[in-house]
Tab-separated table of C-alpha atoms in Angstrom:
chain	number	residue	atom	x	y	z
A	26	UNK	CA	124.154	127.735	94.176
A	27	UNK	CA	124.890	125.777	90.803
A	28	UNK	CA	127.129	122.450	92.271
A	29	UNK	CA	128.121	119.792	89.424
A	30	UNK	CA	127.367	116.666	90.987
A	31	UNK	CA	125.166	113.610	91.359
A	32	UNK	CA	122.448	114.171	90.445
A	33	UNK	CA	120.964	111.580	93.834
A	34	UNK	CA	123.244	113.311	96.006
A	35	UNK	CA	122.681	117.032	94.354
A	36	UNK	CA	118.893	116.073	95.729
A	37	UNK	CA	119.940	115.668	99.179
A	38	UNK	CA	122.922	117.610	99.740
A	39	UNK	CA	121.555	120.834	97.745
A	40	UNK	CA	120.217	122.456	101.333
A	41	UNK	CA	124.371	122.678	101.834
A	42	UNK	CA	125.144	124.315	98.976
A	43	UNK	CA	122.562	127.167	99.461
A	44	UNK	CA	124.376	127.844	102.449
A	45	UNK	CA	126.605	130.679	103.245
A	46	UNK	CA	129.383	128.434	104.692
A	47	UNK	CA	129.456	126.348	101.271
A	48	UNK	CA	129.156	130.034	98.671
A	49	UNK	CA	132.677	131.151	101.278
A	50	UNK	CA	134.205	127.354	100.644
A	51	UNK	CA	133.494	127.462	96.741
A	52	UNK	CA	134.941	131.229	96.348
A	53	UNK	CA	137.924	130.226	98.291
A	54	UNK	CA	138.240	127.042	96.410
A	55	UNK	CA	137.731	129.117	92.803
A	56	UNK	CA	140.455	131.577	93.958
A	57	UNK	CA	143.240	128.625	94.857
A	58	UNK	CA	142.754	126.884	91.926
A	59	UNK	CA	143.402	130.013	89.886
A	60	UNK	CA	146.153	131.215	91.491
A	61	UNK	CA	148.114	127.852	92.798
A	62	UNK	CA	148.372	124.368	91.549
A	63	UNK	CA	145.822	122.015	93.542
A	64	UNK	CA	144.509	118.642	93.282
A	65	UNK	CA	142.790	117.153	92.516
A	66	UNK	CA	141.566	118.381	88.892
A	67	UNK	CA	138.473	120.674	88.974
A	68	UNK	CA	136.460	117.725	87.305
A	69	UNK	CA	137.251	114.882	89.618
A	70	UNK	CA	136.622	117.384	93.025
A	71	UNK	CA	133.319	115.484	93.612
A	72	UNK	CA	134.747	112.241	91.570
A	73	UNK	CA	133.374	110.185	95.138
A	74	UNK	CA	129.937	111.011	94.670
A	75	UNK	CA	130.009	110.745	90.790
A	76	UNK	CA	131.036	106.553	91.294
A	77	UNK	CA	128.788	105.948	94.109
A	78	UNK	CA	125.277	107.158	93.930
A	79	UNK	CA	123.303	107.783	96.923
A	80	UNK	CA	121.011	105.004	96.944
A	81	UNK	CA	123.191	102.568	95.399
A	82	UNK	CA	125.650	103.259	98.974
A	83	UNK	CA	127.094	100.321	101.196
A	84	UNK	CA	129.888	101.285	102.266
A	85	UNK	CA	131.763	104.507	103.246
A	86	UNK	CA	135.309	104.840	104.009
A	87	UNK	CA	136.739	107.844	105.621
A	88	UNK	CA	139.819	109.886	104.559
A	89	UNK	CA	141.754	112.749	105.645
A	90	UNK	CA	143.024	114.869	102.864
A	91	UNK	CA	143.755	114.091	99.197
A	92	UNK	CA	147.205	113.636	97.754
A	93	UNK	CA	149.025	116.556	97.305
A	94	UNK	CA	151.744	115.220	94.804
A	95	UNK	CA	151.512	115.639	91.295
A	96	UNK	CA	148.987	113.076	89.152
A	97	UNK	CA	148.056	111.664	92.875
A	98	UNK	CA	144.596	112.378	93.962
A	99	UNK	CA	141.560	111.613	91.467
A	100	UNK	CA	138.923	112.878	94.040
A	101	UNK	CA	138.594	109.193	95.878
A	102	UNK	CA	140.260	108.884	99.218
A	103	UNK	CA	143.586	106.479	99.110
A	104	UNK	CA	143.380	105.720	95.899
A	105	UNK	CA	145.793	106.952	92.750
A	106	UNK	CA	145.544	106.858	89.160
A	107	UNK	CA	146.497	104.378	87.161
A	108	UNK	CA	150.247	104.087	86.788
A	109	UNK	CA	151.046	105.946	89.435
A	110	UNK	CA	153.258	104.510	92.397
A	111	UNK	CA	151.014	103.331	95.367
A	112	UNK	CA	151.374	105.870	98.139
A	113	UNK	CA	152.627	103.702	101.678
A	114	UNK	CA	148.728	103.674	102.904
A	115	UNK	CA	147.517	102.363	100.377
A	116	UNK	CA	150.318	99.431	99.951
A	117	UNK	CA	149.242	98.387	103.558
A	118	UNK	CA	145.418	98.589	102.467
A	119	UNK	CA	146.183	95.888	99.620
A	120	UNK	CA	148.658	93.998	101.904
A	121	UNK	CA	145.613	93.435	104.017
A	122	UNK	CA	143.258	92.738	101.713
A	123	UNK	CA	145.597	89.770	99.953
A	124	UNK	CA	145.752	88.020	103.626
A	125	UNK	CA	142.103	88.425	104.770
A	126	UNK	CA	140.182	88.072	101.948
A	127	UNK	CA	143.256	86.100	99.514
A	128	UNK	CA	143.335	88.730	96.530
A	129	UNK	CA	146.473	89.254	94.666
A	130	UNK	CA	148.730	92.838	95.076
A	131	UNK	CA	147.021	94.680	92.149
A	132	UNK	CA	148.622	96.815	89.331
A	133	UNK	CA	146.782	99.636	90.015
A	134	UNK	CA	145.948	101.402	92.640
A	135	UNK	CA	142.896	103.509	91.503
A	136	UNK	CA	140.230	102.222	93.834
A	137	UNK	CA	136.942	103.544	91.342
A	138	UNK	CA	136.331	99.591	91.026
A	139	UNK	CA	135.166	99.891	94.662
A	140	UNK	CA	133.372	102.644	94.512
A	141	UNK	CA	131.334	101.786	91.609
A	142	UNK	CA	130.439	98.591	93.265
A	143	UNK	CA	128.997	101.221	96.362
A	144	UNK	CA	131.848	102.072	98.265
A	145	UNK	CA	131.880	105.924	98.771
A	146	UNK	CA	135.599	106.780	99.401
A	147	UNK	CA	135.119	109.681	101.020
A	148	UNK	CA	137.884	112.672	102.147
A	149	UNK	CA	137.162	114.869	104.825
A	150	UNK	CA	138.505	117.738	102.666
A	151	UNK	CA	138.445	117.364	99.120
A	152	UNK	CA	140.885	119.326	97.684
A	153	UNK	CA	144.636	120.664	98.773
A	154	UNK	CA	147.179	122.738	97.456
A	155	UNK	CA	149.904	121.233	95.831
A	156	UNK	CA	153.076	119.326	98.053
A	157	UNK	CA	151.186	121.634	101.036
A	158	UNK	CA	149.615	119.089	102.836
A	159	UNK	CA	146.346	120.169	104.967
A	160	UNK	CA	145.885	123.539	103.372
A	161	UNK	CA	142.532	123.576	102.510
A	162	UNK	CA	141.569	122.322	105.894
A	163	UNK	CA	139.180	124.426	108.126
A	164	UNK	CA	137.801	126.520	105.189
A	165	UNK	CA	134.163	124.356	104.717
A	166	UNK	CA	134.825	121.355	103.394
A	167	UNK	CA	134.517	119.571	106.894
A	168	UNK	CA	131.245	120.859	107.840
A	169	UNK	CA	130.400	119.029	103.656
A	170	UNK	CA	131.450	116.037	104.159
A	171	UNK	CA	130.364	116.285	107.669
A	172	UNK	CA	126.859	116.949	106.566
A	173	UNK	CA	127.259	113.804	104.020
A	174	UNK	CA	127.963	111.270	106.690
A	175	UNK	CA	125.001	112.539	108.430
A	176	UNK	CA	122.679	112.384	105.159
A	177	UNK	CA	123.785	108.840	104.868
A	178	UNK	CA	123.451	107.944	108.380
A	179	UNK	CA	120.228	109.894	108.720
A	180	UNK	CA	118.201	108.177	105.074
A	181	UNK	CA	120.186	105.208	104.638
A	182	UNK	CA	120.216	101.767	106.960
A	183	UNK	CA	122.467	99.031	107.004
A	184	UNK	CA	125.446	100.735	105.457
A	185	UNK	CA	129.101	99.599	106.864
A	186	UNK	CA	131.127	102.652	107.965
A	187	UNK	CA	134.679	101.638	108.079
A	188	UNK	CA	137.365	104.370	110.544
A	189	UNK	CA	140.624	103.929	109.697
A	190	UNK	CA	142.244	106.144	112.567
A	191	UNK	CA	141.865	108.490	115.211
A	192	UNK	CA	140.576	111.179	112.452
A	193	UNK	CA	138.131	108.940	111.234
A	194	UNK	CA	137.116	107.207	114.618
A	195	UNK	CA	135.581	111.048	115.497
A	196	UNK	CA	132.968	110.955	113.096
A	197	UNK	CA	131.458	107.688	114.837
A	198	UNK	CA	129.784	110.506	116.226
A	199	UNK	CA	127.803	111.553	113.156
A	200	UNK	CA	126.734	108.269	112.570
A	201	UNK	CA	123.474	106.141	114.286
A	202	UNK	CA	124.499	103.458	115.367
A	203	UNK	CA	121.322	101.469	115.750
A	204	UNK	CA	121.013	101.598	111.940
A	205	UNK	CA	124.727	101.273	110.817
A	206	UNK	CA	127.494	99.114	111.256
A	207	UNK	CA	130.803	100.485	112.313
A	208	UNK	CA	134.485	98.847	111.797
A	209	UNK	CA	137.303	100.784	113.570
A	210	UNK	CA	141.300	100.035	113.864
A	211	UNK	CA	144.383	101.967	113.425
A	212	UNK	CA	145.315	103.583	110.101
A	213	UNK	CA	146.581	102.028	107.268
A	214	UNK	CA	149.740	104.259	107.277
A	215	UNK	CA	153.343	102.780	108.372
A	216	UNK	CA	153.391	105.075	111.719
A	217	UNK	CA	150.327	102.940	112.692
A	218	UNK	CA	150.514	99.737	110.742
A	219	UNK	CA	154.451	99.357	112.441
A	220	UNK	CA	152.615	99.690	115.826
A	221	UNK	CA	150.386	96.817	114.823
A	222	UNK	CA	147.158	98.954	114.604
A	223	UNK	CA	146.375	98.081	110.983
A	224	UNK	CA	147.144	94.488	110.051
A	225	UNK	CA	144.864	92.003	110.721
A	226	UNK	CA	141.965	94.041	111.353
A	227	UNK	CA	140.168	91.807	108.395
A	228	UNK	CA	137.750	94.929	107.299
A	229	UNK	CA	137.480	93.622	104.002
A	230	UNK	CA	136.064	89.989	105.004
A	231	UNK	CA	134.519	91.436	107.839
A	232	UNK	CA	132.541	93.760	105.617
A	233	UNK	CA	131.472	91.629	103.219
A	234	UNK	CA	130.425	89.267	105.812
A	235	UNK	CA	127.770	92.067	106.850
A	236	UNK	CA	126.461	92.607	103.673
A	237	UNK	CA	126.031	89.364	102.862
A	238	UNK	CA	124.198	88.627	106.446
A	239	UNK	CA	121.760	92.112	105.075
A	240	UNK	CA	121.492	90.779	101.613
A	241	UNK	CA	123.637	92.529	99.789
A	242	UNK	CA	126.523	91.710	97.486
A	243	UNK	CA	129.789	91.974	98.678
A	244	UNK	CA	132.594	93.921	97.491
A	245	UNK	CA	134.883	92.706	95.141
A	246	UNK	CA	137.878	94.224	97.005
Protein backbone atom coordinates (compact mmCIF):
# COMPACT_ATOMS: atom_id res chain seq x y z
CA UNK A 1 0.00 0.00 0.00
CA UNK A 2 0.61 3.86 -0.68
CA UNK A 3 2.55 5.03 2.94
CA UNK A 4 3.71 8.87 2.98
CA UNK A 5 7.02 8.67 4.31
CA UNK A 6 10.78 8.80 3.86
CA UNK A 7 11.51 8.19 1.10
CA UNK A 8 15.10 5.99 2.73
CA UNK A 9 12.91 4.41 5.10
CA UNK A 10 9.76 3.90 2.52
CA UNK A 11 12.76 1.67 0.73
CA UNK A 12 13.24 -0.50 3.59
CA UNK A 13 10.20 -0.59 5.53
CA UNK A 14 7.81 -0.93 2.31
CA UNK A 15 7.83 -5.07 2.76
CA UNK A 16 5.63 -3.88 6.13
CA UNK A 17 3.30 -1.98 4.57
CA UNK A 18 2.32 -4.65 1.94
CA UNK A 19 1.41 -6.62 4.77
CA UNK A 20 -1.94 -7.58 5.97
CA UNK A 21 -1.19 -6.65 9.63
CA UNK A 22 -0.15 -2.96 8.46
CA UNK A 23 -3.59 -2.59 5.56
CA UNK A 24 -5.81 -3.75 9.32
CA UNK A 25 -3.53 -0.97 11.38
CA UNK A 26 -4.02 1.84 8.62
CA UNK A 27 -7.99 1.11 8.26
CA UNK A 28 -8.29 1.18 11.94
CA UNK A 29 -6.15 4.21 12.18
CA UNK A 30 -8.34 6.00 9.09
CA UNK A 31 -11.56 5.11 10.99
CA UNK A 32 -10.33 6.80 14.58
CA UNK A 33 -9.19 9.71 13.15
CA UNK A 34 -12.54 10.26 11.47
CA UNK A 35 -14.64 9.56 14.06
CA UNK A 36 -12.56 10.76 17.39
CA UNK A 37 -10.01 13.38 18.04
CA UNK A 38 -6.35 11.77 17.99
CA UNK A 39 -2.91 12.91 17.97
CA UNK A 40 -0.94 13.47 16.72
CA UNK A 41 -2.05 15.36 13.36
CA UNK A 42 -2.38 13.05 10.30
CA UNK A 43 0.79 14.85 8.81
CA UNK A 44 3.22 14.55 11.64
CA UNK A 45 2.11 10.46 12.25
CA UNK A 46 5.50 9.48 10.70
CA UNK A 47 7.09 13.10 11.71
CA UNK A 48 10.21 10.57 13.34
CA UNK A 49 11.17 9.19 10.20
CA UNK A 50 10.60 12.46 8.17
CA UNK A 51 13.69 14.29 10.61
CA UNK A 52 15.89 11.37 10.68
CA UNK A 53 16.63 9.57 7.52
CA UNK A 54 17.70 6.09 7.49
CA UNK A 55 21.20 6.35 6.68
CA UNK A 56 21.83 9.54 8.27
CA UNK A 57 20.70 7.35 11.91
CA UNK A 58 22.86 7.42 15.23
CA UNK A 59 20.84 7.27 17.63
CA UNK A 60 17.37 5.85 18.54
CA UNK A 61 15.44 6.53 21.55
CA UNK A 62 12.51 4.51 22.55
CA UNK A 63 9.02 5.72 23.61
CA UNK A 64 5.85 4.39 24.75
CA UNK A 65 2.88 6.23 23.45
CA UNK A 66 2.45 9.81 22.21
CA UNK A 67 0.79 12.57 24.17
CA UNK A 68 -2.67 12.40 24.34
CA UNK A 69 -3.43 16.09 25.45
CA UNK A 70 -4.34 18.64 23.17
CA UNK A 71 -1.33 20.46 20.89
CA UNK A 72 1.06 17.69 22.74
CA UNK A 73 2.43 15.11 20.48
CA UNK A 74 4.13 16.22 17.03
CA UNK A 75 4.91 12.53 16.05
CA UNK A 76 8.53 12.52 18.05
CA UNK A 77 8.59 10.64 21.29
CA UNK A 78 8.90 13.11 24.55
CA UNK A 79 9.01 15.94 22.85
CA UNK A 80 6.13 18.92 22.51
CA UNK A 81 5.64 21.75 20.34
CA UNK A 82 6.84 24.82 20.76
CA UNK A 83 5.10 26.77 23.50
CA UNK A 84 3.66 24.15 24.97
CA UNK A 85 4.31 23.29 28.79
CA UNK A 86 7.02 20.50 29.14
CA UNK A 87 5.25 17.31 30.12
CA UNK A 88 7.12 15.91 33.77
CA UNK A 89 9.37 13.36 31.51
CA UNK A 90 10.59 15.47 29.61
CA UNK A 91 11.54 18.22 32.46
CA UNK A 92 13.67 15.33 34.01
CA UNK A 93 15.23 14.57 30.43
CA UNK A 94 16.55 18.34 30.31
CA UNK A 95 17.32 18.33 34.09
CA UNK A 96 19.76 15.64 33.15
CA UNK A 97 21.09 16.84 30.30
CA UNK A 98 22.04 20.49 32.07
CA UNK A 99 24.15 18.36 34.83
CA UNK A 100 25.89 15.78 32.56
CA UNK A 101 26.61 17.43 29.64
CA UNK A 102 26.23 21.49 31.26
CA UNK A 103 23.40 22.78 28.78
CA UNK A 104 21.00 25.33 29.95
CA UNK A 105 16.93 24.36 30.71
CA UNK A 106 15.68 25.22 27.16
CA UNK A 107 12.52 27.21 26.09
CA UNK A 108 11.23 24.69 24.14
CA UNK A 109 10.69 21.48 24.40
CA UNK A 110 10.25 20.24 20.75
CA UNK A 111 13.14 17.85 20.45
CA UNK A 112 13.22 17.95 16.12
CA UNK A 113 16.78 19.67 16.79
CA UNK A 114 17.83 16.14 17.84
CA UNK A 115 16.41 14.34 15.48
CA UNK A 116 17.60 16.22 12.59
CA UNK A 117 21.06 15.91 13.90
CA UNK A 118 20.19 11.70 13.67
CA UNK A 119 18.40 10.95 16.62
CA UNK A 120 15.25 8.89 15.65
CA UNK A 121 12.76 9.51 18.55
CA UNK A 122 10.89 6.76 18.13
CA UNK A 123 7.20 5.67 19.87
CA UNK A 124 6.25 2.27 20.10
CA UNK A 125 2.74 3.31 18.96
CA UNK A 126 2.39 6.30 17.05
CA UNK A 127 -0.78 7.60 17.45
CA UNK A 128 -3.60 7.66 20.47
CA UNK A 129 -6.89 8.85 20.98
CA UNK A 130 -7.33 11.91 22.64
CA UNK A 131 -6.91 12.24 26.92
CA UNK A 132 -7.30 8.07 26.39
CA UNK A 133 -4.02 7.09 27.05
CA UNK A 134 -2.84 3.58 25.40
CA UNK A 135 -5.74 3.22 23.04
CA UNK A 136 -4.24 2.54 20.00
CA UNK A 137 -2.03 -0.03 21.58
CA UNK A 138 -2.15 -3.71 20.32
CA UNK A 139 -3.77 -2.81 16.94
CA UNK A 140 -0.20 -2.97 14.62
CA UNK A 141 1.72 -0.33 15.38
CA UNK A 142 4.06 -2.50 17.69
CA UNK A 143 4.83 -5.15 15.31
CA UNK A 144 5.97 -1.33 12.93
CA UNK A 145 8.04 -0.01 15.00
CA UNK A 146 9.08 -3.38 16.06
CA UNK A 147 10.09 -4.20 12.56
CA UNK A 148 12.02 -0.63 12.48
CA UNK A 149 14.31 -1.39 15.35
CA UNK A 150 15.09 -4.54 13.65
CA UNK A 151 15.77 -2.78 10.11
CA UNK A 152 18.12 -0.57 11.95
CA UNK A 153 19.73 -3.14 13.96
CA UNK A 154 19.80 -5.56 11.06
CA UNK A 155 21.56 -2.71 8.05
CA UNK A 156 22.95 -0.26 10.29
CA UNK A 157 26.27 -0.63 12.75
CA UNK A 158 27.43 1.43 15.39
CA UNK A 159 24.18 3.15 16.22
CA UNK A 160 23.55 3.99 20.16
CA UNK A 161 20.17 2.60 21.31
CA UNK A 162 19.24 4.38 24.41
CA UNK A 163 16.06 2.30 26.93
CA UNK A 164 14.61 4.50 29.07
CA UNK A 165 12.49 1.88 31.18
CA UNK A 166 11.23 -1.42 31.60
CA UNK A 167 9.09 -0.89 28.18
CA UNK A 168 11.98 0.08 26.38
CA UNK A 169 14.61 -2.31 28.08
CA UNK A 170 12.34 -5.30 26.14
CA UNK A 171 13.28 -4.39 22.84
CA UNK A 172 17.13 -4.98 23.75
CA UNK A 173 15.89 -8.00 22.32
CA UNK A 174 15.42 -6.79 18.75
CA UNK A 175 18.60 -5.32 18.70
CA UNK A 176 22.38 -7.10 17.89
CA UNK A 177 24.32 -6.40 20.16
CA UNK A 178 27.68 -7.13 18.61
CA UNK A 179 26.98 -4.24 16.20
CA UNK A 180 25.14 -1.69 18.50
CA UNK A 181 25.63 0.01 21.56
CA UNK A 182 23.01 -0.10 24.22
CA UNK A 183 22.40 2.52 27.27
CA UNK A 184 19.69 1.40 29.76
CA UNK A 185 18.34 3.10 33.21
CA UNK A 186 15.07 3.87 34.67
CA UNK A 187 12.59 6.22 32.98
CA UNK A 188 12.70 9.69 32.87
CA UNK A 189 9.22 9.99 34.53
CA UNK A 190 8.84 11.21 38.37
CA UNK A 191 7.55 7.54 39.53
CA UNK A 192 11.09 6.44 38.45
CA UNK A 193 13.30 9.48 38.56
CA UNK A 194 11.94 9.87 42.62
CA UNK A 195 13.26 6.25 43.02
CA UNK A 196 16.61 7.40 41.71
CA UNK A 197 16.41 5.35 38.43
CA UNK A 198 16.84 8.32 36.09
CA UNK A 199 19.28 10.94 37.34
CA UNK A 200 22.65 10.56 36.81
CA UNK A 201 22.54 7.99 34.29
CA UNK A 202 24.75 10.61 32.00
CA UNK A 203 23.15 9.16 28.52
CA UNK A 204 23.74 12.27 26.90
CA UNK A 205 27.70 12.47 27.59
CA UNK A 206 27.83 8.93 27.52
CA UNK A 207 26.45 8.91 24.01
CA UNK A 208 28.31 11.34 22.56
CA UNK A 209 31.33 9.85 24.00
CA UNK A 210 30.54 6.72 21.63
CA UNK A 211 30.13 8.52 18.68
CA UNK A 212 32.91 10.40 18.97
CA UNK A 213 35.16 7.09 19.83
CA UNK A 214 33.21 5.70 16.06
CA UNK A 215 33.79 8.95 14.36
CA UNK A 216 30.88 10.53 14.39
CA UNK A 217 29.64 13.91 15.56
CA UNK A 218 27.99 14.16 18.62
CA UNK A 219 24.70 15.41 19.44
CA UNK A 220 24.09 18.75 20.27
CA UNK A 221 21.66 17.81 23.09
Amino acid sequence: MEVSIEPSWKAHLQPEFDKPYFKQLAQFVKQEYQEHTCYPKGKDIFAAFGHCPFQETKVVIIGQDPYHGPNQANGLCFSVKDGVPHPPSLVNIFKEIKVDVQKPYPKSGNLERWADQGVLLLNATLTVRAHNAGSHQNKGWEQFTDAVIKTVSNKMEGVVFLLWGGFAKKKSALIDKTKHHILTSGHPSPLSANRGLWFGNQHFSKTNGLLAKMGKTPIDW
